[in-house]
Tab-separated table of C-alpha atoms in Angstrom:
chain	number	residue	atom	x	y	z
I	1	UNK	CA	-41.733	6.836	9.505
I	2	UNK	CA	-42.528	3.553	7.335
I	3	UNK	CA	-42.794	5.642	4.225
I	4	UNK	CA	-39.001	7.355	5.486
I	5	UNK	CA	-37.962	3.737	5.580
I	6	UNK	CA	-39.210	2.671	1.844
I	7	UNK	CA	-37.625	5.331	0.498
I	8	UNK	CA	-34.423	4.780	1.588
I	9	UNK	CA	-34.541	1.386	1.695
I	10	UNK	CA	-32.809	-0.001	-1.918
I	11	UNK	CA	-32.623	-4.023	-3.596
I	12	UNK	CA	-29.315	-5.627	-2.493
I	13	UNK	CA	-27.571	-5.337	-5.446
I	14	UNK	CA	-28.095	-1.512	-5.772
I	15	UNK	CA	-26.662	-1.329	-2.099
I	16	UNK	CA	-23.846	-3.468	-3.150
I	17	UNK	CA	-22.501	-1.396	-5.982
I	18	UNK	CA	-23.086	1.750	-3.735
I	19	UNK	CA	-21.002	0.297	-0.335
I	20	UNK	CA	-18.218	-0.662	-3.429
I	21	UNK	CA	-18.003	2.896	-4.855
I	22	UNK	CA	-17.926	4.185	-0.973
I	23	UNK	CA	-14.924	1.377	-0.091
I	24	UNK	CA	-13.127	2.466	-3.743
I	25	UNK	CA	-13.257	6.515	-2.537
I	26	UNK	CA	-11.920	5.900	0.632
I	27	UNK	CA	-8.703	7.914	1.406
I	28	UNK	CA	-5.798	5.653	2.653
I	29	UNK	CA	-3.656	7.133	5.009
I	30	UNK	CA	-0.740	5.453	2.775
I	31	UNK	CA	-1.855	7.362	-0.013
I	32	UNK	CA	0.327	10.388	1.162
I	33	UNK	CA	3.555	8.392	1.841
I	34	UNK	CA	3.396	7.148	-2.160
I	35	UNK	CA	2.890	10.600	-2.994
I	36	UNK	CA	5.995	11.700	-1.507
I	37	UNK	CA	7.822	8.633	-2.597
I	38	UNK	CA	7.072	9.615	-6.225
I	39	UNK	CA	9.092	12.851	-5.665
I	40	UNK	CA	11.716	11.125	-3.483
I	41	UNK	CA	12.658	8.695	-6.410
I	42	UNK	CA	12.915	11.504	-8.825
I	43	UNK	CA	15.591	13.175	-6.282
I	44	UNK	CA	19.719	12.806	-6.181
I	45	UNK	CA	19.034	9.830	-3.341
I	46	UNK	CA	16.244	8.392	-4.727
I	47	UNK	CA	17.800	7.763	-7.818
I	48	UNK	CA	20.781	6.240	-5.916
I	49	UNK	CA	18.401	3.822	-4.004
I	50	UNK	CA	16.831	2.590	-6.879
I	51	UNK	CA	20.418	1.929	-8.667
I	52	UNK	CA	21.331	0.312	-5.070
I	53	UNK	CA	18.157	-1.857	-4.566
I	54	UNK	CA	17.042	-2.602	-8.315
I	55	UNK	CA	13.800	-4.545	-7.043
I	56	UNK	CA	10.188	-4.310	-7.730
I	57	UNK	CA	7.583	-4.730	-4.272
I	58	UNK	CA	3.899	-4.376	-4.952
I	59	UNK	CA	2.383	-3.083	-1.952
I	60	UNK	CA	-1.029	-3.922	-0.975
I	61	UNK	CA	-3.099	-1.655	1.573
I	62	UNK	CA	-6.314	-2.288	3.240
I	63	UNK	CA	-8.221	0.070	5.023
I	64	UNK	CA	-8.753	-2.144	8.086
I	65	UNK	CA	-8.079	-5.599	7.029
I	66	UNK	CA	-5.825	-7.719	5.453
I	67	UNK	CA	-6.920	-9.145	2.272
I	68	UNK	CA	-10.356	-6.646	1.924
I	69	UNK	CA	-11.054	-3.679	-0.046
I	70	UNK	CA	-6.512	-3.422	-0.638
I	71	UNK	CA	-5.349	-0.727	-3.076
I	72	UNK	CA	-2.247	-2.068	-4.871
I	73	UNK	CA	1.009	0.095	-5.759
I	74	UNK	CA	3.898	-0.898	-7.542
I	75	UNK	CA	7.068	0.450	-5.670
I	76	UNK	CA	9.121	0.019	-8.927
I	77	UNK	CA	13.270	0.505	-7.848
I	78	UNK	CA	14.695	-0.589	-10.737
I	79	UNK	CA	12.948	2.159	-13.374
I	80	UNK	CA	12.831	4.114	-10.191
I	81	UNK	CA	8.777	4.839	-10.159
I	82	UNK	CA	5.878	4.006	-7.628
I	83	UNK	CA	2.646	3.679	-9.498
I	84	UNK	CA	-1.442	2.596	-8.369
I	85	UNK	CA	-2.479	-0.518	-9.435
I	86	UNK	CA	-1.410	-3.861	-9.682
I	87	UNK	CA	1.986	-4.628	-11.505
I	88	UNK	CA	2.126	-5.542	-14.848
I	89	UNK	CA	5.342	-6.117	-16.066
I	90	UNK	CA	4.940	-10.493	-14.571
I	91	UNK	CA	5.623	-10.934	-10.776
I	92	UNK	CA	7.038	-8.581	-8.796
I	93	UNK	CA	10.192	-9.641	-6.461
I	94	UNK	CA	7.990	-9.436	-3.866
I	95	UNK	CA	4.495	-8.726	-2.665
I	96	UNK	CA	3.065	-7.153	0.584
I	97	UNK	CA	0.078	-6.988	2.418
I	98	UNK	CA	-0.542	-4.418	5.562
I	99	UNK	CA	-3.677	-2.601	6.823
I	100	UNK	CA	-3.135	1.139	6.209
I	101	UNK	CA	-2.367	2.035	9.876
I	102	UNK	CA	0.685	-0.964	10.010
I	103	UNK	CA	2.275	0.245	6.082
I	104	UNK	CA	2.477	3.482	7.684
I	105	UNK	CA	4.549	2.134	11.094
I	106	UNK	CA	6.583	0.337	9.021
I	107	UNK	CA	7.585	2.598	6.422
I	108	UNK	CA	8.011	5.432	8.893
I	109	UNK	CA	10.533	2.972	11.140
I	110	UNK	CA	7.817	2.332	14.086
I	111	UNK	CA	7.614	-1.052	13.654
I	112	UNK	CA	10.229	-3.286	12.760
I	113	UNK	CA	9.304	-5.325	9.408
I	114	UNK	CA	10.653	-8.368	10.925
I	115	UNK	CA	8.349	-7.720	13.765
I	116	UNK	CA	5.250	-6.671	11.660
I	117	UNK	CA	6.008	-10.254	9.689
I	118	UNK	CA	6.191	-12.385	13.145
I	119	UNK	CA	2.782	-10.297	14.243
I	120	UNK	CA	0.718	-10.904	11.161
I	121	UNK	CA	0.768	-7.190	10.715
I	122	UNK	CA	2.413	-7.979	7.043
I	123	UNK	CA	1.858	-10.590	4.727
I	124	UNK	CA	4.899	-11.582	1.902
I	125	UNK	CA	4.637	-13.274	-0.877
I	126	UNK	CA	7.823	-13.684	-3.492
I	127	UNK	CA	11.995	-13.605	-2.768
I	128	UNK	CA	12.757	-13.599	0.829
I	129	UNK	CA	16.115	-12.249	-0.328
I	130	UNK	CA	13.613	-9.413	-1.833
I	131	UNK	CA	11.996	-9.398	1.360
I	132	UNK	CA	14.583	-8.482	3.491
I	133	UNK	CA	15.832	-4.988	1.315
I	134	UNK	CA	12.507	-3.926	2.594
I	135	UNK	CA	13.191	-1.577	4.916
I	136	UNK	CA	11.838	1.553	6.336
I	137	UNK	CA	15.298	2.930	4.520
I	138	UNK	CA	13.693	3.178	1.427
I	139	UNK	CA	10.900	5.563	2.307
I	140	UNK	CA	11.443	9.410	2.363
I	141	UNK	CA	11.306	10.682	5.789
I	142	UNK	CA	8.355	12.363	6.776
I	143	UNK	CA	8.453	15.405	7.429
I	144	UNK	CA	7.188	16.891	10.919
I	145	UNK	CA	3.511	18.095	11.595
């Protein structure tokens, strides 16, 4: 059994990098939703939102945690685009921060944003006045399972 356990057993740093590349292949949940958002701004409505809204959120998503391991998108309504990554183009009008499981509540309508805000469930950063033209209104609806 001790020789099972030397073998497996690896320096810190190797272990480090390895737990990284596991956290950086993890599926969000969220990933889905920007999928579908990616079609839904290239649609009759979608195009209308972004002419009505004309605002750029990043969106950052964390498996569990706010703050750890977050994937960024860039829900871009004024070129009408959603994108992985951080945003490039300066600030965006606003930025926010959700574990996976409370994006998806929010964008889906079941749970209020001002609600998720007054929780801690969601973080802001940026234009309140940005802020507050995010609403669940802007995400396609899903579509039943």
């Amino acid at each position: 059994m001790v020789g099972l356990f030397v073998a497996r057993h690896t320096p810190a740093h190797s272990s480090q990098v390895h737990r990284q590349k596991m956290v950086n292949s993890t599926q969000l949940k969220s990933d889905a939703l920007m999928e579908q958002m990616k079609l839904h701004l290239s649609t009759d409505a979608g195009k209308e939102l972004t002419k009505k809204i004309g605002l750029v959120y990043q969106i950052n998503i964390s498996p569990k945690k706010i703050g750890i391991n977050e994937e960024a998108y860039v829900v871009d309504l004024k070129k009408g685009e959603v994108k992985k990554g951080q945003y490039e183009g300066g600030k965006p009008d606003a930025t926010f921060s959700f574990t996976d499981d409370d994006f998806l509540k929010v964008a889906t309508g079941k749970m209020n944003p001002q609600f998720a805000f007054m929780r801690g469930a969601m973080k802001i950063k940026g234009s309140l006045s940005a802020a507050q033209k995010f609403t669940p209104d802007i995400f396609p609806k899903p579509s039943r399972m």
